[in-house]
Short mmCIF file of C-alpha atoms in Angstrom, two decimals:
data_model
loop_
_atom_site.label_atom_id
_atom_site.label_comp_id
_atom_site.label_asym_id
_atom_site.label_seq_id
_atom_site.Cartn_x
_atom_site.Cartn_y
_atom_site.Cartn_z
CA MET A 1 -16.65 27.07 8.80
CA THR A 2 -13.71 25.21 7.28
CA GLU A 3 -13.83 24.37 3.58
CA PRO A 4 -14.50 20.63 3.13
CA GLU A 5 -11.25 20.09 1.21
CA ALA A 6 -9.21 21.72 4.01
CA ARG A 7 -10.58 19.46 6.76
CA THR A 8 -8.49 16.61 8.12
CA ASP A 9 -9.44 13.02 7.42
CA GLU A 10 -10.57 12.67 11.02
CA GLN A 11 -12.82 15.74 10.74
CA LEU A 12 -14.29 14.38 7.53
CA MET A 13 -14.96 11.01 9.17
CA ARG A 14 -16.73 12.70 12.10
CA ALA A 15 -18.83 14.68 9.61
CA CYS A 16 -19.60 11.47 7.73
CA ALA A 17 -20.74 9.82 10.97
CA ALA A 18 -23.06 12.81 11.46
CA GLY A 19 -24.59 12.20 8.02
CA ASP A 20 -22.47 14.42 5.74
CA LEU A 21 -22.18 12.39 2.52
CA GLU A 22 -20.03 15.07 0.88
CA ALA A 23 -17.42 14.45 3.57
CA PHE A 24 -17.48 10.73 2.78
CA GLU A 25 -17.06 11.44 -0.94
CA LEU A 26 -14.00 13.57 -0.14
CA LEU A 27 -12.49 10.68 1.84
CA LEU A 28 -13.21 8.36 -1.09
CA GLY A 29 -11.35 10.70 -3.42
CA ARG A 30 -8.41 11.18 -1.07
CA TYR A 31 -7.86 7.47 -0.54
CA GLU A 32 -8.83 5.84 -3.84
CA ARG A 33 -5.38 5.84 -5.42
CA ARG A 34 -3.63 5.05 -2.13
CA ILE A 35 -5.78 2.04 -1.21
CA VAL A 36 -5.93 0.66 -4.76
CA SER A 37 -2.14 1.03 -5.01
CA TYR A 38 -1.58 -0.64 -1.65
CA ALA A 39 -3.95 -3.51 -2.45
CA TYR A 40 -2.38 -4.01 -5.89
CA ARG A 41 1.10 -4.26 -4.42
CA PHE A 42 -0.24 -6.77 -1.94
CA LEU A 43 -2.32 -8.87 -4.38
CA HIS A 44 -0.82 -8.18 -7.84
CA ASP A 45 -4.29 -8.12 -9.36
CA SER A 46 -5.73 -4.77 -10.45
CA ASP A 47 -9.37 -5.95 -10.39
CA ALA A 48 -8.97 -7.39 -6.90
CA ALA A 49 -7.26 -4.16 -5.80
CA ARG A 50 -10.25 -2.09 -6.94
CA ASP A 51 -12.56 -4.52 -5.16
CA ILE A 52 -10.53 -4.14 -1.96
CA TYR A 53 -10.81 -0.34 -2.22
CA GLN A 54 -14.58 -0.53 -2.68
CA GLN A 55 -15.00 -3.05 0.13
CA THR A 56 -12.76 -0.98 2.43
CA PHE A 57 -14.92 2.10 2.02
CA LEU A 58 -18.14 0.12 2.15
CA ASN A 59 -16.97 -1.20 5.54
CA ILE A 60 -15.97 2.30 6.66
CA PHE A 61 -19.35 3.70 5.61
CA GLN A 62 -21.30 0.89 7.27
CA ARG A 63 -19.35 1.40 10.53
CA ARG A 64 -19.23 5.20 10.40
CA GLN A 65 -21.27 5.50 13.62
CA GLN A 66 -18.76 3.30 15.49
CA TYR A 67 -15.65 5.16 14.30
CA ARG A 68 -13.41 6.28 17.17
CA GLU A 69 -10.26 8.33 16.80
CA THR A 70 -7.92 5.93 18.55
CA ALA A 71 -5.51 6.21 15.61
CA ARG A 72 -5.16 8.31 12.48
CA PHE A 73 -7.88 7.74 9.89
CA SER A 74 -5.25 6.54 7.41
CA THR A 75 -4.21 3.79 9.84
CA TYR A 76 -7.87 2.83 10.27
CA ALA A 77 -8.44 2.67 6.49
CA TYR A 78 -5.22 0.77 5.78
CA ARG A 79 -5.99 -1.69 8.58
CA ILE A 80 -9.34 -2.52 7.00
CA ALA A 81 -7.69 -2.84 3.57
CA HIS A 82 -4.95 -5.01 5.11
CA ASN A 83 -7.50 -7.41 6.61
CA LEU A 84 -9.41 -7.59 3.34
CA CYS A 85 -6.16 -8.27 1.44
CA GLN A 86 -5.27 -11.05 3.90
CA ASN A 87 -8.70 -12.60 3.36
CA GLU A 88 -8.26 -12.37 -0.41
CA LEU A 89 -4.83 -14.01 -0.20
CA ARG A 90 -6.32 -16.89 1.77
CA ARG A 91 -9.05 -17.30 -0.85
CA ALA A 92 -6.48 -17.11 -3.65
CA GLU A 93 -4.31 -19.68 -1.89
CA ARG A 94 -7.26 -22.04 -1.81
CA ARG A 95 -7.87 -21.46 -5.52
CA ARG A 96 -4.11 -21.54 -6.27
CA THR A 97 -4.37 -18.73 -8.79
CA THR A 98 -2.20 -15.67 -9.10
CA SER A 99 -2.37 -12.67 -11.39
CA LEU A 100 0.85 -10.80 -12.16
CA GLU A 101 -0.62 -8.28 -14.58
CA ARG A 102 0.65 -4.72 -14.48
CA GLY A 103 -1.15 -2.60 -11.92
CA PRO A 104 -2.66 0.85 -12.02
CA VAL A 105 0.33 2.67 -10.53
CA GLY A 106 2.86 4.22 -12.89
CA GLY A 107 6.60 4.37 -13.15
CA ASP A 108 7.22 7.61 -11.24
CA GLU A 109 6.55 5.92 -7.91
CA ALA A 110 8.62 2.87 -8.80
CA ALA A 111 11.49 5.05 -9.99
CA GLY A 112 11.32 6.93 -6.71
CA ALA A 113 11.48 3.62 -4.89
CA VAL A 114 14.50 2.58 -6.95
CA GLN A 115 16.26 5.80 -5.94
CA TRP A 116 15.26 5.23 -2.31
CA LEU A 117 16.46 1.61 -2.45
CA SER A 118 19.80 2.58 -3.90
CA ASP A 119 20.09 5.47 -1.38
CA GLY A 120 21.08 7.91 -4.09
CA SER A 121 24.21 5.95 -4.95
CA ASP A 122 25.04 4.29 -8.23
CA GLY A 123 22.84 1.29 -7.57
CA PRO A 124 22.50 -1.66 -9.93
CA LEU A 125 19.58 -0.07 -11.80
CA GLU A 126 21.22 3.32 -12.37
CA PRO A 127 22.20 2.73 -16.04
CA LEU A 128 18.72 1.50 -16.98
CA SER A 129 15.80 3.53 -18.29
CA ARG A 130 13.04 4.51 -15.89
CA GLN A 131 10.67 2.10 -17.64
CA GLU A 132 13.13 -0.78 -17.27
CA GLN A 133 13.75 0.13 -13.62
CA ASP A 134 10.00 0.11 -13.03
CA ARG A 135 9.58 -3.30 -14.66
CA LEU A 136 12.47 -4.91 -12.78
CA LEU A 137 11.38 -3.47 -9.45
CA HIS A 138 7.80 -4.69 -9.89
CA GLU A 139 9.09 -8.16 -10.81
CA ALA A 140 11.32 -8.30 -7.75
CA VAL A 141 8.61 -7.02 -5.40
CA ALA A 142 6.16 -9.58 -6.83
CA GLU A 143 8.52 -12.36 -5.71
CA LEU A 144 8.45 -11.24 -2.07
CA ASP A 145 6.32 -13.06 0.47
CA PRO A 146 3.13 -11.01 1.12
CA MET A 147 4.22 -9.90 4.61
CA TYR A 148 7.40 -8.37 3.15
CA ARG A 149 5.57 -6.97 0.12
CA GLU A 150 3.18 -5.21 2.49
CA VAL A 151 6.01 -3.43 4.33
CA ILE A 152 7.59 -2.33 1.03
CA ALA A 153 4.23 -1.11 -0.28
CA LEU A 154 3.37 0.88 2.82
CA ARG A 155 6.83 2.29 3.55
CA ILE A 156 8.21 3.02 0.08
CA PHE A 157 5.17 3.48 -2.12
CA GLU A 158 2.80 4.98 0.47
CA GLY A 159 5.39 6.73 2.67
CA LEU A 160 4.02 5.56 6.01
CA ALA A 161 6.05 5.51 9.22
CA PHE A 162 7.15 2.19 10.74
CA LYS A 163 4.87 2.78 13.73
CA GLU A 164 1.82 3.20 11.52
CA ILE A 165 2.74 0.12 9.45
CA ALA A 166 3.03 -1.87 12.69
CA GLU A 167 -0.47 -0.74 13.72
CA ILE A 168 -1.87 -1.70 10.32
CA ALA A 169 -0.20 -5.13 10.31
CA GLY A 170 -0.97 -5.76 13.97
CA VAL A 171 2.65 -6.52 14.92
CA GLY A 172 5.42 -4.71 16.77
CA GLU A 173 7.44 -1.91 15.22
CA SER A 174 10.67 -3.93 15.60
CA THR A 175 9.07 -6.74 13.57
CA ILE A 176 8.22 -4.28 10.80
CA LYS A 177 11.79 -2.92 10.78
CA SER A 178 13.15 -6.46 10.61
CA ARG A 179 10.83 -7.29 7.70
CA MET A 180 11.93 -4.10 5.96
CA ARG A 181 15.62 -4.99 6.33
CA TYR A 182 14.98 -8.46 4.96
CA ALA A 183 12.87 -7.15 2.06
CA LEU A 184 15.44 -4.51 1.10
CA ALA A 185 18.30 -7.03 1.24
CA TYR A 186 16.30 -9.43 -0.92
CA LEU A 187 15.36 -6.71 -3.41
CA GLU A 188 18.96 -5.55 -3.72
CA ARG A 189 20.15 -9.12 -4.42
CA ALA A 190 17.29 -9.73 -6.84
CA LEU A 191 17.83 -6.46 -8.71
CA ARG A 192 21.60 -6.98 -8.95
CA GLY A 193 20.96 -10.48 -10.28
CA ARG A 194 18.70 -9.10 -12.98
CA VAL A 195 21.14 -6.39 -14.10
CA GLU A 196 24.65 -7.76 -13.61
CA PRO A 197 25.86 -10.58 -15.88
#
């Protein structure tokens, strides 16, 4: 028998549907940071991001018997989180409140995104410290419309393929690529504006 930690997400989900709670706990552990991170980048509220994570896995657990492997488990989990984030944004829009507090994800990921954004060249953030790069990037991403923020979060910070992002967002892959181009162009302009006099 395969060690629980070595099983794929899909195998763990099948085991969970069969009543294996240890398998579900492993999925919780594998996805906690990823879903919280994704939700934070979408909502910019660390408490709401944790709530989205908990609600995502509550939904997954409640529907474990109906789970079908029509897509990767990660796509399934992100799709649920995406829908919950959209619902939260609608509620927040009605309340007209926004939280821009610093989220649970650290500077290593943001610095990696800065390097990815600048494509290894001497981008506008190159002379700045990693902490300053992190701060400026988070500020610029926070200004993006949620549909563009989602693409940045899933592609850069979570490393998902365009096809998987399209499945999560429920739109075509070409739409996701277009959103990515727009978001990157905006971020480059915004970051240059913050650094250059």
